Short mmCIF file of C-alpha atoms and ligand atoms in Angstrom, two decimals:
data_model
loop_
_atom_site.label_atom_id
_atom_site.label_comp_id
_atom_site.label_asym_id
_atom_site.label_seq_id
_atom_site.Cartn_x
_atom_site.Cartn_y
_atom_site.Cartn_z
CA MET A 279 222.50 1.28 -48.88
CA LYS A 280 221.34 3.81 -46.10
CA TYR A 281 217.65 4.47 -47.17
CA LEU A 282 216.75 0.64 -47.30
CA GLU A 283 215.11 -1.53 -44.73
CA GLN A 284 216.19 -5.19 -45.29
CA ASN A 285 213.85 -8.54 -45.21
CA LYS A 286 210.62 -6.80 -44.40
CA ASP A 287 207.27 -8.68 -44.16
CA ILE A 288 204.64 -6.57 -46.84
CA THR A 289 201.98 -9.35 -46.16
CA SER A 290 199.59 -6.46 -45.76
CA LEU A 291 200.74 -4.73 -48.99
CA SER A 292 198.67 -6.26 -51.26
CA ASN A 293 194.91 -7.18 -51.00
CA PHE A 294 195.32 -10.51 -51.24
CA LYS A 295 197.31 -10.73 -47.92
CA THR A 296 199.55 -13.91 -48.87
CA PRO A 297 202.66 -13.79 -46.60
CA ALA A 298 205.47 -12.00 -48.91
CA VAL A 299 208.86 -10.57 -47.55
CA ALA A 300 210.53 -8.32 -49.74
CA ARG A 301 214.60 -8.08 -49.34
CA TYR A 302 214.90 -3.85 -49.59
CA TYR A 303 212.53 -1.61 -48.92
CA PHE A 304 211.67 1.88 -49.42
CA GLU A 305 209.05 3.85 -48.00
CA VAL A 306 208.38 7.52 -49.72
CA LYS A 307 206.58 9.22 -46.71
CA SER A 308 207.66 13.08 -48.03
CA ASN A 309 208.55 15.08 -50.82
CA ASP A 310 212.64 14.93 -49.28
CA ASP A 311 211.56 11.16 -49.75
CA VAL A 312 210.95 11.86 -53.55
CA ASP A 313 214.48 13.10 -54.63
CA LYS A 314 215.30 9.50 -52.59
CA ILE A 315 213.62 7.38 -55.40
CA PHE A 316 215.64 7.73 -58.28
CA ASP A 317 218.42 6.62 -56.45
CA VAL A 318 217.37 3.66 -54.89
CA VAL A 319 216.06 2.65 -58.16
CA THR A 320 219.52 3.10 -59.58
CA PHE A 321 221.02 1.45 -56.94
CA ALA A 322 218.93 -1.48 -57.52
CA LYS A 323 220.00 -1.26 -61.82
CA ASN A 324 223.34 -1.30 -60.86
CA GLU A 325 222.53 -4.43 -58.23
CA ASN A 326 220.42 -6.25 -60.65
CA LEU A 327 217.41 -5.99 -58.83
CA LYS A 328 214.01 -5.58 -59.99
CA VAL A 329 211.85 -2.76 -58.08
CA LEU A 330 208.29 -2.94 -57.17
CA PHE A 331 206.16 0.08 -56.44
CA VAL A 332 203.27 -0.75 -54.38
CA TRP A 333 200.61 1.58 -53.50
CA TRP A 334 197.06 0.76 -52.15
CA GLY A 335 197.41 -2.77 -53.18
CA THR A 336 194.15 -4.07 -54.99
CA ASN A 337 195.14 -4.71 -58.54
CA MET A 338 198.28 -6.93 -57.69
CA LEU A 339 199.09 -10.31 -56.31
CA PHE A 340 202.71 -11.19 -54.86
CA ALA A 341 203.34 -14.72 -57.09
CA PHE A 342 206.41 -15.22 -54.02
CA ASP A 343 207.65 -15.63 -50.36
CA LYS A 344 210.35 -13.63 -50.48
CA PHE A 345 211.21 -10.60 -53.36
CA LYS A 346 214.17 -10.17 -53.81
CA GLY A 347 214.59 -6.85 -55.44
CA VAL A 348 213.44 -3.42 -54.21
CA VAL A 349 209.86 -2.83 -52.75
CA ILE A 350 209.06 0.77 -52.62
CA LYS A 351 206.25 1.54 -50.72
CA ASN A 352 204.43 5.43 -51.48
CA CYS A 353 202.61 7.03 -48.16
CA LEU A 354 202.41 10.20 -49.84
CA GLU A 355 198.75 11.45 -48.96
CA TRP A 356 197.77 15.36 -48.94
CA TRP A 357 195.07 16.77 -51.61
CA ASN A 358 192.96 20.15 -51.09
CA TYR A 359 189.66 21.17 -53.42
CA ASN A 360 189.22 24.84 -53.89
CA GLU A 361 185.76 25.02 -54.07
CA LYS A 362 185.43 28.20 -55.45
CA SER A 363 187.73 27.14 -58.64
CA LYS A 364 186.98 23.53 -58.36
CA ILE A 365 190.65 22.47 -58.61
CA LEU A 366 191.28 19.35 -57.10
CA LYS A 367 195.09 19.43 -56.44
CA THR A 368 195.56 15.33 -54.77
CA SER A 369 198.95 13.30 -54.34
CA SER A 370 199.51 10.41 -55.94
CA ASN A 371 199.04 8.16 -53.09
CA ASP A 372 195.55 9.36 -51.61
CA ASN A 373 192.69 6.92 -51.80
CA ILE A 374 190.38 7.91 -54.29
CA ARG A 375 187.22 6.69 -52.28
CA GLU A 376 187.82 8.93 -49.36
CA ILE A 377 188.41 12.07 -51.49
CA ALA A 378 185.46 11.14 -53.39
CA GLU A 379 183.37 10.66 -50.25
CA SER A 380 184.90 13.78 -48.18
CA LEU A 381 184.17 16.09 -51.32
CA GLU A 382 180.26 15.36 -51.47
CA LYS A 383 179.65 15.59 -47.78
CA ASP A 384 182.39 18.21 -46.64
CA TYR A 385 181.51 20.08 -49.78
CA GLY A 386 178.77 19.32 -51.80
CA GLN A 387 180.62 18.38 -54.77
CA ASP A 388 179.54 15.22 -56.17
CA LEU A 389 180.86 14.68 -59.64
CA TRP A 390 182.94 11.99 -58.26
CA HIS A 391 180.16 10.57 -56.88
CA ARG A 392 180.31 7.23 -58.77
CA PHE A 393 184.00 6.74 -57.03
CA ILE A 394 182.31 6.29 -53.66
CA GLY A 395 184.01 2.77 -53.38
CA LEU A 396 186.22 2.86 -55.62
CA PRO A 397 188.95 0.86 -53.74
CA GLY A 398 193.17 1.77 -54.42
CA SER A 399 194.76 5.32 -54.41
CA ILE A 400 194.97 8.19 -57.33
CA TRP A 401 198.06 6.31 -58.84
CA GLY A 402 196.53 3.25 -59.46
CA ALA A 403 193.16 5.31 -61.21
CA ILE A 404 195.41 6.97 -63.24
CA PHE A 405 197.79 4.00 -64.38
CA GLY A 406 194.95 2.19 -65.61
CA ASN A 407 192.40 4.65 -66.08
CA ALA A 408 190.13 2.92 -63.56
CA GLY A 409 186.49 3.48 -64.44
CA CYS A 410 182.82 3.32 -62.44
CA PHE A 411 179.57 2.66 -64.34
CA TRP A 412 181.24 4.69 -67.79
CA LEU A 413 183.03 7.57 -65.09
CA GLU A 414 186.67 7.22 -65.69
CA THR A 415 189.67 8.77 -63.87
CA GLU A 416 190.96 10.73 -67.39
CA ASN A 417 187.08 12.62 -67.50
CA ASN A 418 187.87 15.68 -65.70
CA PHE A 419 192.10 15.01 -65.37
CA VAL A 420 193.81 18.33 -65.61
CA SER A 421 197.70 17.17 -65.35
CA ALA A 422 200.11 15.48 -63.82
CA LYS A 423 203.79 16.12 -62.07
CA VAL A 424 205.86 12.68 -62.81
CA LEU A 425 209.34 11.61 -62.27
CA ASP A 426 211.39 10.44 -64.86
CA LEU A 427 212.64 7.42 -63.73
CA SER A 428 215.85 6.93 -66.15
CA THR A 429 216.69 10.52 -66.19
CA GLY A 430 215.28 11.97 -62.47
CA GLU A 431 213.74 15.10 -64.01
CA ILE A 432 210.36 16.31 -62.87
CA GLN A 433 207.97 16.92 -66.09
CA THR A 434 204.48 17.84 -66.09
CA PHE A 435 201.97 15.73 -68.65
CA ASP A 436 198.83 17.64 -69.47
CA LYS A 437 195.91 15.60 -70.47
CA GLN A 438 196.60 14.89 -73.92
CA GLN A 439 199.68 13.89 -73.04
CA MET A 440 198.73 11.32 -70.63
CA ILE A 441 197.01 8.84 -73.97
CA PHE A 442 194.19 8.49 -71.60
CA SER A 443 191.62 4.67 -73.49
CA TYR A 444 189.84 1.91 -71.79
CA ARG A 445 191.36 1.02 -68.61
CA THR A 446 195.43 2.30 -70.27
CA SER A 447 196.99 6.00 -70.06
CA LEU A 448 200.74 7.18 -70.95
CA LEU A 449 201.55 6.13 -67.57
CA LYS A 450 200.96 2.26 -67.77
CA GLN A 451 202.21 2.29 -71.61
CA TYR A 452 205.69 2.83 -70.77
CA GLU A 453 205.70 1.05 -67.34
CA TRP A 454 208.35 1.59 -64.59
CA LYS A 455 209.29 4.53 -66.60
CA TYR A 456 207.70 7.19 -64.62
CA PHE A 457 206.75 7.63 -60.84
CA LEU A 458 203.83 9.53 -59.94
CA ILE A 459 203.57 12.47 -57.59
CA SER A 460 200.78 14.76 -57.53
CA ALA A 461 197.64 15.16 -60.06
CA ASP A 462 194.83 17.74 -60.64
CA PHE A 463 191.67 17.29 -61.60
CA ASP A 464 188.63 19.94 -63.05
CA LEU A 465 185.71 19.36 -61.52
CA SER A 466 183.77 22.58 -62.55
CA THR A 467 182.14 20.36 -65.17
CA LYS A 468 180.67 17.35 -65.77
CA VAL A 469 182.85 15.11 -68.52
CA GLU A 470 180.92 11.59 -69.72
CA LYS A 471 180.95 9.79 -72.65
CA TYR A 472 178.06 7.55 -71.36
CA HIS A 473 175.58 8.18 -68.72
CA SER A 474 175.10 5.68 -65.67
CA ASP A 475 171.97 6.22 -63.19
CA VAL A 476 173.26 2.57 -61.56
CA ASP A 477 173.51 3.58 -57.76
CA ASN A 478 177.14 2.13 -57.49
CA LEU A 479 176.51 2.84 -53.39
CA TYR A 480 173.98 -0.22 -53.32
CA PHE A 481 176.24 -2.60 -56.13
CA ARG A 482 179.16 -2.42 -53.80
CA GLU A 483 177.42 -3.07 -50.74
CA HIS A 484 175.27 -6.30 -52.66
CA LYS A 485 177.37 -7.19 -55.03
CA GLN A 486 180.45 -7.19 -54.66
CA PRO A 487 182.51 -8.92 -51.80
CA LYS A 488 185.11 -6.59 -49.38
CA TRP A 489 188.11 -8.00 -48.09
CA ASN A 490 190.63 -10.29 -49.23
CA THR A 491 190.15 -9.91 -52.94
CA CYS A 492 191.23 -7.22 -55.67
CA GLY A 493 188.38 -6.86 -57.51
CA SER A 494 187.46 -8.26 -60.62
CA PHE A 495 190.32 -10.74 -61.78
CA PHE A 496 190.25 -11.49 -65.25
CA LYS A 497 190.14 -9.06 -67.95
CA ASN A 498 187.18 -8.71 -70.23
CA PRO A 499 188.37 -11.06 -73.25
CA VAL A 500 187.92 -8.97 -76.91
CA VAL A 501 186.56 -11.47 -79.07
CA SER A 502 184.46 -11.89 -81.80
CA LEU A 503 182.70 -15.11 -82.12
CA GLU A 504 179.30 -14.97 -84.17
CA TRP A 505 177.94 -17.66 -82.44
CA PHE A 506 177.98 -15.92 -78.96
CA LYS A 507 177.11 -12.51 -80.18
CA ARG A 508 173.95 -14.55 -81.21
CA ASP A 509 173.53 -16.99 -78.17
CA TYR A 510 174.51 -14.93 -75.40
CA PRO A 511 174.17 -10.89 -76.55
CA ASP A 512 173.73 -9.97 -73.19
CA TYR A 513 176.87 -10.96 -72.21
CA TYR A 514 178.72 -9.02 -75.09
CA SER A 515 179.31 -5.22 -75.82
CA GLN A 516 178.78 -4.46 -79.59
CA ASP A 517 180.72 -1.10 -78.90
CA MET A 518 183.88 -2.78 -77.50
CA LYS A 519 183.95 -6.30 -78.52
CA LEU A 520 183.99 -7.43 -75.30
CA VAL A 521 182.61 -10.83 -73.43
CA SER A 522 181.73 -10.61 -69.99
CA SER A 523 184.32 -12.66 -67.78
CA TRP A 524 181.65 -12.53 -65.37
CA PHE A 525 179.23 -14.52 -67.66
CA LEU A 526 182.61 -16.64 -68.57
CA LEU A 527 183.28 -17.77 -64.71
CA GLU A 528 179.72 -17.98 -63.74
CA ASN A 529 178.61 -20.14 -66.66
CA SER A 530 181.49 -22.49 -66.16
CA GLY A 531 180.93 -23.18 -62.70
CA LEU A 532 183.91 -21.64 -61.14
CA LYS A 533 181.37 -19.12 -58.69
CA TRP A 534 181.91 -20.70 -54.58
CA HIS A 535 185.03 -22.94 -56.79
CA ARG A 536 187.79 -23.04 -54.36
CA ILE A 537 191.49 -24.51 -54.36
CA TRP A 538 192.96 -24.78 -50.47
CA TRP A 539 192.54 -21.55 -48.89
CA ALA A 540 191.77 -19.77 -52.37
CA PHE A 541 188.34 -19.37 -53.70
CA PHE A 542 185.57 -17.23 -56.68
CA SER A 543 183.17 -15.38 -54.90
CA PRO A 544 179.44 -16.74 -54.22
CA LEU A 545 179.19 -12.93 -54.69
CA HIS A 546 180.41 -12.75 -58.07
CA ALA A 547 182.58 -15.63 -60.12
CA ASN A 548 185.44 -12.80 -61.62
CA PHE A 549 186.28 -11.93 -57.93
CA LEU A 550 188.96 -13.96 -56.77
CA MET A 551 189.50 -14.43 -52.89
CA SER A 552 191.75 -15.67 -50.54
CA ASP A 553 191.17 -16.49 -46.97
CA TRP A 554 193.64 -15.68 -43.91
CA SER A 555 195.85 -18.88 -44.78
CA ALA A 556 195.96 -18.42 -48.18
CA THR A 557 199.58 -18.72 -49.93
CA SER A 558 200.19 -17.06 -53.47
CA SER A 559 200.22 -20.83 -54.73
CA ASP A 560 196.33 -22.06 -53.65
CA LEU A 561 195.85 -18.95 -55.49
CA LEU A 562 198.14 -19.34 -58.63
CA ASP A 563 196.66 -22.81 -58.77
CA LEU A 564 192.56 -21.71 -59.18
CA ILE A 565 193.69 -19.44 -61.31
CA ASP A 566 195.38 -21.71 -64.03
CA HIS A 567 192.35 -23.92 -63.17
CA ALA A 568 189.80 -21.27 -64.13
CA GLN A 569 191.67 -20.03 -67.16
CA LYS A 570 191.82 -23.74 -68.60
CA ILE A 571 187.87 -24.62 -67.30
CA VAL A 572 186.89 -21.63 -69.28
CA PHE A 573 188.24 -22.56 -72.31
CA ASN A 574 187.26 -26.27 -72.33
CA LYS A 575 183.79 -24.83 -72.11
CA PHE A 576 183.80 -21.67 -74.26
CA TRP A 577 187.23 -21.49 -76.54
CA ILE A 578 187.91 -18.22 -74.91
CA ASN A 579 191.13 -17.16 -73.49
CA ILE A 580 190.65 -15.32 -70.40
CA ASP A 581 193.92 -13.09 -69.02
CA ASN A 582 194.07 -11.57 -65.79
CA GLU A 583 193.98 -7.70 -64.79
CA VAL A 584 195.30 -8.20 -61.85
CA ARG A 585 198.77 -8.00 -61.92
CA ILE A 586 200.67 -10.98 -60.87
CA ILE A 587 203.82 -9.73 -59.52
CA THR A 588 207.13 -12.61 -59.96
CA ASN A 589 210.86 -12.19 -59.30
CA PHE A 590 211.10 -12.29 -62.91
C1 LIG B 299 186.69 -5.24 -54.02
C2 LIG B 299 187.07 -3.95 -55.41
C3 LIG B 299 186.22 -3.47 -56.48
C4 LIG B 299 187.23 -3.08 -57.51
N1 LIG B 299 186.35 -2.07 -58.36
C5 LIG B 299 187.05 -1.70 -59.85
C6 LIG B 299 186.15 -0.86 -60.81
O1 LIG B 299 185.02 -0.80 -60.80
N2 LIG B 299 187.02 0.13 -61.55
C7 LIG B 299 188.41 -0.54 -61.39
O2 LIG B 299 188.63 0.13 -62.34
N3 LIG B 299 189.05 -0.87 -60.52
C8 LIG B 299 188.15 -1.27 -59.85
N4 LIG B 299 189.17 -1.93 -58.80
C9 LIG B 299 190.50 -2.20 -59.13
C10 LIG B 299 191.46 -1.48 -58.24
O3 LIG B 299 190.65 -0.68 -57.54
C11 LIG B 299 192.53 -0.28 -59.54
O4 LIG B 299 193.18 -0.70 -59.74
C12 LIG B 299 193.09 0.77 -58.51
O5 LIG B 299 192.98 2.17 -59.39
C13 LIG B 299 194.59 0.36 -58.10
O6 LIG B 299 194.93 1.25 -57.00
P1 LIG B 299 196.18 0.92 -56.15
O7 LIG B 299 197.02 2.12 -54.99
O8 LIG B 299 195.64 0.17 -55.49
O9 LIG B 299 197.20 0.16 -57.20
P2 LIG B 299 198.17 -0.87 -56.79
O10 LIG B 299 197.28 -2.15 -56.49
O11 LIG B 299 199.43 -0.75 -55.64
O12 LIG B 299 199.24 -0.75 -58.36
C14 LIG B 299 198.39 -1.01 -59.08
C15 LIG B 299 199.74 -1.62 -60.73
O13 LIG B 299 200.38 -0.67 -60.22
C16 LIG B 299 201.90 -1.33 -61.01
N5 LIG B 299 202.73 0.36 -60.84
C17 LIG B 299 202.98 0.77 -59.59
N6 LIG B 299 204.27 1.48 -59.92
C18 LIG B 299 204.31 1.59 -61.21
C19 LIG B 299 205.18 1.90 -62.05
N7 LIG B 299 205.85 3.13 -61.81
N8 LIG B 299 205.37 1.90 -63.21
C20 LIG B 299 204.08 0.39 -64.12
N9 LIG B 299 203.62 -0.15 -62.91
C21 LIG B 299 203.45 0.27 -61.31
C22 LIG B 299 202.09 -2.21 -59.08
O14 LIG B 299 202.79 -3.23 -59.53
C23 LIG B 299 201.11 -3.09 -59.55
O15 LIG B 299 200.51 -3.91 -60.20
C24 LIG B 299 188.54 -2.84 -57.46
C25 LIG B 299 189.31 -3.19 -56.63
C26 LIG B 299 188.64 -3.93 -55.78
C27 LIG B 299 189.33 -4.62 -54.34
#
């Protein structure tokens, strides 16, 4: 197919930077390219090839050396903020951290202050309803324009249709059905379920590692264990019935634990990291090891929040 590059090095596309190549590769740089996505996806379907969309790659681990399907990299970036109406219009690959910083610096608009330091794209934030200290992407969301990958139609979804809840949305529930093109937010009113006075800039700077990581690797597991609530009340959220994965890993001695070039950060036990020479198997071995150690100590299973992308 004429739009596609072959055997493209995609190492830099995941934040873990493990060596990886894609059999086919396509970049979406303009609205004209959006029209081509449906053709590329249809080609992949006809050839029985898997499709992988990549945005900022801050939430995915490539568990392969060569991806046997088609990688589609979104490069759509433009956004604007109307100071009068306070409506923010974004394209899906805009970086949410950069927007939040510019809103504050250039427009004195601080409603997205807690997103300063949140890596990734508008897509990633909407897809997983990303949240920082209780500010969630859904809060000021108005609508999104999406491409339906099965029909090629462009549709608009409002907030109700997006069915947001904790770290999820319609887009996550119907995986690979939609490609997000753009989204609008209304920043005229503060909307929050819970308030937080956390200094997120200090927290990001001092409590979280940077570079080759995809943030918290494991989800906080949902459990209802009486002994855990009794013995560790500070690490159990009554509202959401969640146990802190950070606590489980830290207390299983996994902080700073290393297998070859993969390790858990000394700053935050739930941040899986890779050195520059790490391969995906170093990371996968460490993930497997951590799950076993935590289970042996606490009898709790921990699952990955970061998506592990395979060829199957
Ligand atoms: C240092 C650090 C700190 C972080 N802190 C936070 C935090 O505080 N709160 C928080 O919520 N998150 C946090 N994250 C996680 C990350 O910022 C978010 O998950 C982000 O929204 C991901 O955006 P992205 O553009 O990088 O997505 P990508 O990683 O590029 O993609 C996200 C996933 O979407 C999948 N995907 C893409 N297109 C489709 C499609 N059409 N259908 C189905 N699946 C698709 C991809 O395969 C991928 O698995 C942190 C990450 C890092 C590195």
